[in-house]
Coordinates of C-alpha atoms in Angstrom, one line a residue:
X220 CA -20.7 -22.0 -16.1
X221 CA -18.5 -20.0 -14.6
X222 CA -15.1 -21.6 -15.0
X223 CA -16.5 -21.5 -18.9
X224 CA -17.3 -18.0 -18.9
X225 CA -13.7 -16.7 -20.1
X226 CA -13.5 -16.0 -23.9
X227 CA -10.0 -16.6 -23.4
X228 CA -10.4 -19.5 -20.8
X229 CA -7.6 -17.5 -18.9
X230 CA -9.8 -17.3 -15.4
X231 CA -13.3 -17.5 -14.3
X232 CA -16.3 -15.5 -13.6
X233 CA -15.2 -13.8 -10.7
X234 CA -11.6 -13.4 -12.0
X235 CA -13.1 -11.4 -15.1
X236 CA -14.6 -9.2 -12.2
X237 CA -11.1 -8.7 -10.8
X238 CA -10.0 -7.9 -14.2
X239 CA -12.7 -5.2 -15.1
X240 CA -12.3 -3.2 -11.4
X241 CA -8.6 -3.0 -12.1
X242 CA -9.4 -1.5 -15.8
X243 CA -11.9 0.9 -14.6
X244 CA -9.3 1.9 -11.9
X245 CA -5.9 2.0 -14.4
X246 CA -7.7 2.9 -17.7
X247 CA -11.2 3.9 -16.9
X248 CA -13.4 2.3 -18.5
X249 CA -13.5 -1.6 -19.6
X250 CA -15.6 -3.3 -22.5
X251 CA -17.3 -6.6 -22.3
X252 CA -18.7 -8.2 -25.3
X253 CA -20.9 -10.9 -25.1
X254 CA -20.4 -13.7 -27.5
X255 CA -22.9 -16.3 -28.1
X256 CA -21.5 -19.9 -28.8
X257 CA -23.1 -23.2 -30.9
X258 CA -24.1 -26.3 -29.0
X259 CA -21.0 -28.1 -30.4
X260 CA -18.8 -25.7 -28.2
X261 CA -19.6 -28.0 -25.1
X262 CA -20.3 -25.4 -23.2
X263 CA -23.3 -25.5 -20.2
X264 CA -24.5 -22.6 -21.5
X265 CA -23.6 -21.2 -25.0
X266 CA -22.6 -17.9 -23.9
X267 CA -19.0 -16.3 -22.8
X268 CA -17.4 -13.0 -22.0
X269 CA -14.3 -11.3 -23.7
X270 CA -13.1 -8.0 -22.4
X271 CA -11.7 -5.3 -24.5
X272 CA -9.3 -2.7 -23.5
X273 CA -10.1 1.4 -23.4
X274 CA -7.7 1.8 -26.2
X275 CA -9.7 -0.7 -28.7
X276 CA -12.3 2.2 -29.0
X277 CA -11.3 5.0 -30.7
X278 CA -11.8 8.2 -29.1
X279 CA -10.9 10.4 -32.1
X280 CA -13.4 8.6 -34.6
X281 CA -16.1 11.2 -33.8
X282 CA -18.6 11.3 -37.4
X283 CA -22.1 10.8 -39.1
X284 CA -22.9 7.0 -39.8
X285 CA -24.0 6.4 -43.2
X286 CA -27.6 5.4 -41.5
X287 CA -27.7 8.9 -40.3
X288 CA -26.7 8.3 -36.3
X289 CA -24.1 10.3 -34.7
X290 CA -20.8 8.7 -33.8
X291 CA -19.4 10.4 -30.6
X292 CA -15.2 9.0 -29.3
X293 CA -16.1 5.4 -31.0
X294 CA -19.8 4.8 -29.9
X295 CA -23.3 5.5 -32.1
X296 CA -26.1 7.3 -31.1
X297 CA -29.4 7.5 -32.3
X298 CA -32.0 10.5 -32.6
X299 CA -32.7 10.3 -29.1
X300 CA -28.9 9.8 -27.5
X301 CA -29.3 6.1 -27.3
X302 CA -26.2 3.7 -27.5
X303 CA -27.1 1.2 -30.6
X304 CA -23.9 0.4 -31.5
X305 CA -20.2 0.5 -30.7
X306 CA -16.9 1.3 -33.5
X307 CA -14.0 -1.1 -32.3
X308 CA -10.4 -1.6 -33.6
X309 CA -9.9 -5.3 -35.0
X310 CA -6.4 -5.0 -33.3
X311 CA -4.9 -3.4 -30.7
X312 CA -3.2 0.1 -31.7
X313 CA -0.3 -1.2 -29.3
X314 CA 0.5 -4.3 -30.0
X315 CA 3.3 -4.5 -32.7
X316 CA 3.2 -8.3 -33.3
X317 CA -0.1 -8.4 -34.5
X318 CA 0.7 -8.6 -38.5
X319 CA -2.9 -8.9 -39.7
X320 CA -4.0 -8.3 -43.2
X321 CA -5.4 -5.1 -44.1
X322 CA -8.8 -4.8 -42.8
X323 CA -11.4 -1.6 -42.1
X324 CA -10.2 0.1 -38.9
X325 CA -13.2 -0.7 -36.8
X326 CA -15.5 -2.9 -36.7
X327 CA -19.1 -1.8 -35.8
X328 CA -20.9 -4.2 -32.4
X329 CA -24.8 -3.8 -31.8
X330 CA -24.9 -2.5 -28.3
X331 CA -27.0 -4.9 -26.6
X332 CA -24.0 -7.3 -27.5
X333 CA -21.4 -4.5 -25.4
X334 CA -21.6 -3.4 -21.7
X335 CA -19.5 -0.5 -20.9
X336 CA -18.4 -0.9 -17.9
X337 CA -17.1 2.9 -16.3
X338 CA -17.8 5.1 -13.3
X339 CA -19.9 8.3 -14.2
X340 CA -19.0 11.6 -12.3
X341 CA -20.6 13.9 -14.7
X342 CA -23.9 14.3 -16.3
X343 CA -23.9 13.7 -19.5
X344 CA -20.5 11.5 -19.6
X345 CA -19.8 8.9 -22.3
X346 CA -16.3 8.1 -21.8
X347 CA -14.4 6.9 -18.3
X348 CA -12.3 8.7 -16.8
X349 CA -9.0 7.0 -15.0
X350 CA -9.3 7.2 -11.0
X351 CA -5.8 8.2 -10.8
X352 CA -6.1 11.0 -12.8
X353 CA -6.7 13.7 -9.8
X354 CA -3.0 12.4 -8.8
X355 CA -1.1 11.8 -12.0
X356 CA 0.6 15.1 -12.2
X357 CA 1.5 15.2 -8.8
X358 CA 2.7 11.0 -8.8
X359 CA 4.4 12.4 -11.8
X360 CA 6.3 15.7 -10.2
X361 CA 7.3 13.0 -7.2
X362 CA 8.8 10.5 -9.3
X363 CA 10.8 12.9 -10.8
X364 CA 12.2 14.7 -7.6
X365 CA 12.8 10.9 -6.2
X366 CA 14.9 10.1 -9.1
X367 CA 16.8 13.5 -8.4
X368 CA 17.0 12.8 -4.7
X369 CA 18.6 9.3 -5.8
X370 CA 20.7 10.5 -8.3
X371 CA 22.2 13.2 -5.3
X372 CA 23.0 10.5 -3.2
X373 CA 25.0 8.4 -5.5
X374 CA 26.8 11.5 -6.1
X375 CA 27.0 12.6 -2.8
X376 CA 28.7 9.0 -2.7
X377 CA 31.4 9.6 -4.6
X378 CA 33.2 11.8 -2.7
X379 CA 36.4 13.4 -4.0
X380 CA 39.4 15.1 -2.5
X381 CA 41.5 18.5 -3.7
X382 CA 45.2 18.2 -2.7
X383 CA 47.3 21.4 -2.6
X384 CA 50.7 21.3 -3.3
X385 CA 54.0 23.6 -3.1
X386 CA 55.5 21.7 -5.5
X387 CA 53.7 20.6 -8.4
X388 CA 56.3 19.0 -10.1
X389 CA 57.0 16.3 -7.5
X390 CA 54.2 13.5 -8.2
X391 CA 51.8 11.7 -5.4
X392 CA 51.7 8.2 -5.1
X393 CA 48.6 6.7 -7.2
X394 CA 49.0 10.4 -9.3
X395 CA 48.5 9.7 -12.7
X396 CA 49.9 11.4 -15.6
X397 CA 48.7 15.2 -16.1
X398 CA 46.1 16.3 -19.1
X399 CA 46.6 19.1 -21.5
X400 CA 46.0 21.8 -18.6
X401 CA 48.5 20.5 -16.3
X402 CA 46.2 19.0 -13.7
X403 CA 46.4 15.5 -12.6
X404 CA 43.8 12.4 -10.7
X405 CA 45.0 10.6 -7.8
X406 CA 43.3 7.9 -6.9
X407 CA 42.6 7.0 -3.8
X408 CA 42.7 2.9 -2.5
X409 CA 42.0 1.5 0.6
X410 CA 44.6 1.1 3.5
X411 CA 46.8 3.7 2.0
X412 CA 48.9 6.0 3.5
X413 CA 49.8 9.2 1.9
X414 CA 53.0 11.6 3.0
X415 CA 52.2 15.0 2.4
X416 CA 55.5 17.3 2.0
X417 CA 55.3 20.4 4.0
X418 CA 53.0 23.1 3.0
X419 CA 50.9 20.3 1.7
X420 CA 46.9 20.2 2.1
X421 CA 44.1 17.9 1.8
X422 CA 40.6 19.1 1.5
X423 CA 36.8 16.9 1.1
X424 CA 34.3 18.2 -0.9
X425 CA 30.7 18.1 1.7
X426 CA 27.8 17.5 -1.1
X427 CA 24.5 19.4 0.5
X428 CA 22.3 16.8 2.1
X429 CA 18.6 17.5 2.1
X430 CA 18.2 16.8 5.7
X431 CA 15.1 15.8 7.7
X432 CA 12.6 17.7 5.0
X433 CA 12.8 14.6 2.8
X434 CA 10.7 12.5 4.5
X435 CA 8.0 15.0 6.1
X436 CA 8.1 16.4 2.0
X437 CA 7.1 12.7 1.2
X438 CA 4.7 12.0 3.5
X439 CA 2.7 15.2 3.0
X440 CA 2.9 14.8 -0.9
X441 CA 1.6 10.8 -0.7
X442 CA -1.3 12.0 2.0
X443 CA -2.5 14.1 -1.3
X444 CA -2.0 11.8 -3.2
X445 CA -4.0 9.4 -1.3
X446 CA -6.8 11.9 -0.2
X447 CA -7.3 12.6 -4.4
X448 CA -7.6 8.9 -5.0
X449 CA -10.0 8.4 -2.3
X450 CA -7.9 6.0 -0.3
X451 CA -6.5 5.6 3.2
X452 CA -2.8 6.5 3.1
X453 CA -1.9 3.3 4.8
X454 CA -3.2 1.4 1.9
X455 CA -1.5 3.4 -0.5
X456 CA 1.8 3.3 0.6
X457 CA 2.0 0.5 3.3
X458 CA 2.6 2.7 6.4
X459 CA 1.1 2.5 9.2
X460 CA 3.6 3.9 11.5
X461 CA 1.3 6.8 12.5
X462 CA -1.6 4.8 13.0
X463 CA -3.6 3.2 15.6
X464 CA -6.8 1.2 16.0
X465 CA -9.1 4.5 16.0
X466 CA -7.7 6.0 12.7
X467 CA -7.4 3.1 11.1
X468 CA -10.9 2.4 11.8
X469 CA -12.3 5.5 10.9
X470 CA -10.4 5.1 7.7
X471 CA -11.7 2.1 6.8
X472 CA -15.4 2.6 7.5
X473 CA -15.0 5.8 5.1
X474 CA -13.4 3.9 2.6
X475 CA -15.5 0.9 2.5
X476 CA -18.9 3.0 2.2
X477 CA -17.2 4.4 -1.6
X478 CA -16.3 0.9 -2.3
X479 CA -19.9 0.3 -1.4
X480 CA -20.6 2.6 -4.0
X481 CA -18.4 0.7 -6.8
X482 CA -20.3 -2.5 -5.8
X483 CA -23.6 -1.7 -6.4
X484 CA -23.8 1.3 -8.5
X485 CA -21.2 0.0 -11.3
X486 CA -19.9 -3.3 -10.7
X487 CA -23.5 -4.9 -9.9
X488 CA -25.6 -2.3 -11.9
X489 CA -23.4 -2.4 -15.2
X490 CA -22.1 -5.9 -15.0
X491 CA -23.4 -8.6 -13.3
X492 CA -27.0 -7.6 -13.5
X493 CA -27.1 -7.5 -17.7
X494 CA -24.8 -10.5 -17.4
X495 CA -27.2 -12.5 -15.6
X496 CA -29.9 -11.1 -17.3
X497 CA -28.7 -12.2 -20.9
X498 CA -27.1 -15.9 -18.8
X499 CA -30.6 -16.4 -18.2
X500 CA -32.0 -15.8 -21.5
X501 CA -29.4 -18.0 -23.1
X502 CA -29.9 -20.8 -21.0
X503 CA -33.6 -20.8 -21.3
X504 CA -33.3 -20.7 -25.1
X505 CA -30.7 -23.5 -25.4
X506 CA -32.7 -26.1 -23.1
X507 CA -29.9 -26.1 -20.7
X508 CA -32.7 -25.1 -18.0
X509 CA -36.7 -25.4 -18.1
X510 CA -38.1 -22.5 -17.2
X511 CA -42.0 -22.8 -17.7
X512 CA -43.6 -19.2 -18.2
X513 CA -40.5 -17.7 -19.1
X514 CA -41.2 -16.0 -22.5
X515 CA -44.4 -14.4 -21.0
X516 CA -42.2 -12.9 -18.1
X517 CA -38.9 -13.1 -18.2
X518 CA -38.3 -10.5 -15.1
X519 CA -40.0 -12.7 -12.9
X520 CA -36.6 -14.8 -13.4
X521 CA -34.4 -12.0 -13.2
X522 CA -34.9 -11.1 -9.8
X523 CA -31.4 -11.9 -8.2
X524 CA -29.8 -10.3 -4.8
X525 CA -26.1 -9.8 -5.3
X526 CA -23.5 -10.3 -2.2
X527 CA -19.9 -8.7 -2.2
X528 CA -17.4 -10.3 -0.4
X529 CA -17.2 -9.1 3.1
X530 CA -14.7 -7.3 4.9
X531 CA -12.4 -8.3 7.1
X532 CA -12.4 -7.3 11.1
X533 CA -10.6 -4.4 12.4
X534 CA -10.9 -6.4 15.7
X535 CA -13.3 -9.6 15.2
X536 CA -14.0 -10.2 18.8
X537 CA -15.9 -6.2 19.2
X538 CA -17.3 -6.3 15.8
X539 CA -18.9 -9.7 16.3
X540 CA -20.0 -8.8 20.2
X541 CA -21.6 -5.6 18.2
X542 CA -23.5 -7.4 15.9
X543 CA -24.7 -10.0 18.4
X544 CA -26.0 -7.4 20.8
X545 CA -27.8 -5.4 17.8
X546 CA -29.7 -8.4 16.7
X547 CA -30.5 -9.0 20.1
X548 CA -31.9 -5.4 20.3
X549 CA -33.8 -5.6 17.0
X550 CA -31.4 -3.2 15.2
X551 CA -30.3 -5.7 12.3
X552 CA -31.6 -9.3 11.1
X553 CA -29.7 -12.3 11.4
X554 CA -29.9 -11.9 7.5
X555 CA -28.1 -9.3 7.7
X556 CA -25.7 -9.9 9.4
X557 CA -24.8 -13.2 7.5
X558 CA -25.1 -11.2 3.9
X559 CA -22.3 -8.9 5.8
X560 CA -19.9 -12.0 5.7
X561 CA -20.1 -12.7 1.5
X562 CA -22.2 -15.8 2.2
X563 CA -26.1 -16.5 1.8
X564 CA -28.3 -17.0 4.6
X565 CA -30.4 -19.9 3.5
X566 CA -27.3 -21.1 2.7
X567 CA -25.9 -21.0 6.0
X568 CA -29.1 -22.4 7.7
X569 CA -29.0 -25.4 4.9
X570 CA -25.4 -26.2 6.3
X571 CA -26.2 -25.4 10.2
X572 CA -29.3 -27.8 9.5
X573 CA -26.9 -30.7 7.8
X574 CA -24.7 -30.2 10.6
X575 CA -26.8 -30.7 13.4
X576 CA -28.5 -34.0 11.4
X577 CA -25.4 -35.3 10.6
X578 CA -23.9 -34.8 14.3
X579 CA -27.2 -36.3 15.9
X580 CA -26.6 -39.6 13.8
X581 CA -23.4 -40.2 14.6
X582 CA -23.9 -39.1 18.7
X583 CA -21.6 -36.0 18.2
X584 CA -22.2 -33.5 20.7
X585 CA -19.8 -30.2 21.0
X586 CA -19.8 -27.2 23.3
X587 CA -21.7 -24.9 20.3
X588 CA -24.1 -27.3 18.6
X589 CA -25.3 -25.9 15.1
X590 CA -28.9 -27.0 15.8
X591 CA -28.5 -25.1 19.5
X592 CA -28.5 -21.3 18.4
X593 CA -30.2 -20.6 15.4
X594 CA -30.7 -17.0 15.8
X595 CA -29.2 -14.0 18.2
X596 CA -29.7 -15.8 21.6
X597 CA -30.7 -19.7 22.3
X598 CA -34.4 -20.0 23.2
X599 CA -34.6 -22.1 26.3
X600 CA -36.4 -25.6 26.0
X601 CA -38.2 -25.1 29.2
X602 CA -39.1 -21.9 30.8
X603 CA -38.3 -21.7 34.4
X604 CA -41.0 -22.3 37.1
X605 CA -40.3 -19.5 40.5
X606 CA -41.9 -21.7 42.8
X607 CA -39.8 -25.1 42.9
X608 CA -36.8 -23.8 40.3
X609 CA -35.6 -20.5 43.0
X610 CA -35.8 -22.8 45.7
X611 CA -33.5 -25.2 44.0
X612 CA -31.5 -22.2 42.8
X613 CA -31.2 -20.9 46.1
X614 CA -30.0 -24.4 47.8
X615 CA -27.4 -24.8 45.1
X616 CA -26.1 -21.2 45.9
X617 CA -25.8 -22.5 49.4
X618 CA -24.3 -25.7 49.0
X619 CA -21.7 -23.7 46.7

């Protein structure tokens, strides 16, 4: 179902999630409306997503519904400040080719049909807020002084030259004829060779250069930037000319426990869970799985761990040693520890356990067998005996 899960069959499940994190970054807050399908749609289950902008939710329509609710920036509340329905645009207030008919403004969407997907900060918030927005004047006030800074170059560039003569009436070569104030342009080609008559002078204008302050004033300004966004400067802008393993490290451990954060408390919490939820219901209904029992408890069903995709290593070789010596200490599960790399753990052991049957059969045998080390450390098939395996021990040591 998930390649089918795309109203607009432009990507799949996990590209939709793609798509809603960049919304929520850029614009805020992203809508998904889920639409219920027939059985002559061919789909596995009769259920897919469409997503709807920030701007297809009108933030001035702020009024009483005729049922008596209270409309607040596009979305209904009842008496007690539940969300029962949402106001949308039919089209996008953008998009210029759409030449409909005339049709009411908005379009009223029960809410258990819309999942708003949006980070909170404060209490009581109802619309998102962009991430960006801590640093949009400031991005703004940059681009601005860049475009300056560019615009002084290219002038810089063009550098000109004031001749003076003694006698203005005898032209230069390359002098062209004199405007309405008596002064004259001479331009200037390469390989050419000017004769200046006595008394003669030539002088070069020296534009202002900014110096070594344009790159320490750019640096500082993007390291704000970055630290208001809540990401590592080298992410940001690419450089990691003043970084090494520790920073980079530090960095990253910091960052990855917000995007923790995003995971579970928005991503997983306000999409995937109600998703699956509502994936399950659908799929029960339409006979596209038997569920015995599932009408008298549906949550029983529900219960679903979700898995982000892992990291990658810093330095694979430490971070794997780590993790091996923590299991081994009783720190962390081997569960763990194979959740930490976007993959299941019974999943794993199914494959380790195919593996190992599949090499057995065919008389494979490798220096890491999968069926060898099922866990932090091999257990040994026999346990040594002191008595005949330390004197064997200690006559190999001496024939060595």
């Amino acid at each position: 179902w998930t390649d089918e899960a795309d109203a607009d069959g432009l990507t799949d499940f996990y590209g939709l999630q793609a798509m809603v994190a960049r919304e929520m970054f850029v614009a805020g807050e992203c809508f998904v409306r889920l639409r219920p399908r027939r059985d002559e749609d061919g789909l596995m289950v009769p259920l897919q997503l469409q997503l709807l902008q920030s701007e297809m939710l009108p933030f001035e329509k702020t009024e009483t519904a005729p049922n008596g609710n209270r409309i607040r920036c596009g979305i209904e509340f009842d008496g007690i400040g539940r969300r029962v329905a949402y106001h949308f645009r039919r089209r996008h207030p953008g998009d210029s080719t759409d030449q409909r008919v005339a049709v009411p403004d908005t379009v009223r969407v029960p809410a258990g049909d819309v999942l708003h997907i949006y980070r909170p900060i404060d209490a009581g918030q109802i619309r998102g807020l962009p991430h960006v927005a801590p640093a949009m004047v400031r991005l703004f006030l940059l681009d601005q002084y860049d475009d300056a800074e560019l615009d002084r170059k290219k002038t810089a560039a063009m550098f000109a030259g004031f001749i003076t003569k003694t006698a203005p009436e005898e032209p230069m070569m390359g002098e062209g004829a004199a405007d309405t104030e008596g002064a004259a342009i001479a331009s200037l080609e390469p390989g050419t060779m000017q004769v200046l008559l006595p008394g003669e002078d030539v002088k070069f204008s020296s534009p202002a250069d900014v110096g070594g302050g344009y790159e320490a004033f750019q640096y500082r300004t993007l390291l704000a930037v970055s630290a208001s966004l809540g990401l590592p400067y080298h992410l940001v802008t690419g450089d990691v000319r003043q970084a090494n393993y520790s920073s980079l490290r530090a960095e990253l451990v910091e960052f990855r426990r917000r995007i923790g954060q995003l995971q579970h408390g928005v991503i997983v919490h306000q999409f995937c869970r109600p998703i699956w939820a509502r994936w399950m219901e659908t799929a029960a209904l339409s006979g596209a799985l038997d569920l015995p029992g599932f009408g008298a408890e549906p949550g029983r069903f529900r219960a679903a761990q979700w898995i982000p995709p892992r990291w990658d290593w810093v330095d694979p070789l430490k971070d794997i040693q780590a993790q091996v010596l923590a299991m081994e200490a009783g720190i962390t599960s081997r569960r763990k520890v194979v959740e930490a790399t976007g993959y299941d753990v019974e999943e794993v052991d199914r494959e380790n356990a195919a593996d190992a049957k599949r090499s057995a059969d065919l008389g494979l045998r490798y220096r890491t067998s999968p069926g060898e080390t099922q866990g932090a450390r091999a257990t040994p098939t026999r346990l040594p005996d002191p008595e005949t395996d330390g004197s064997d021990a200690s006559a190999q040591s001496e024939q060595e």
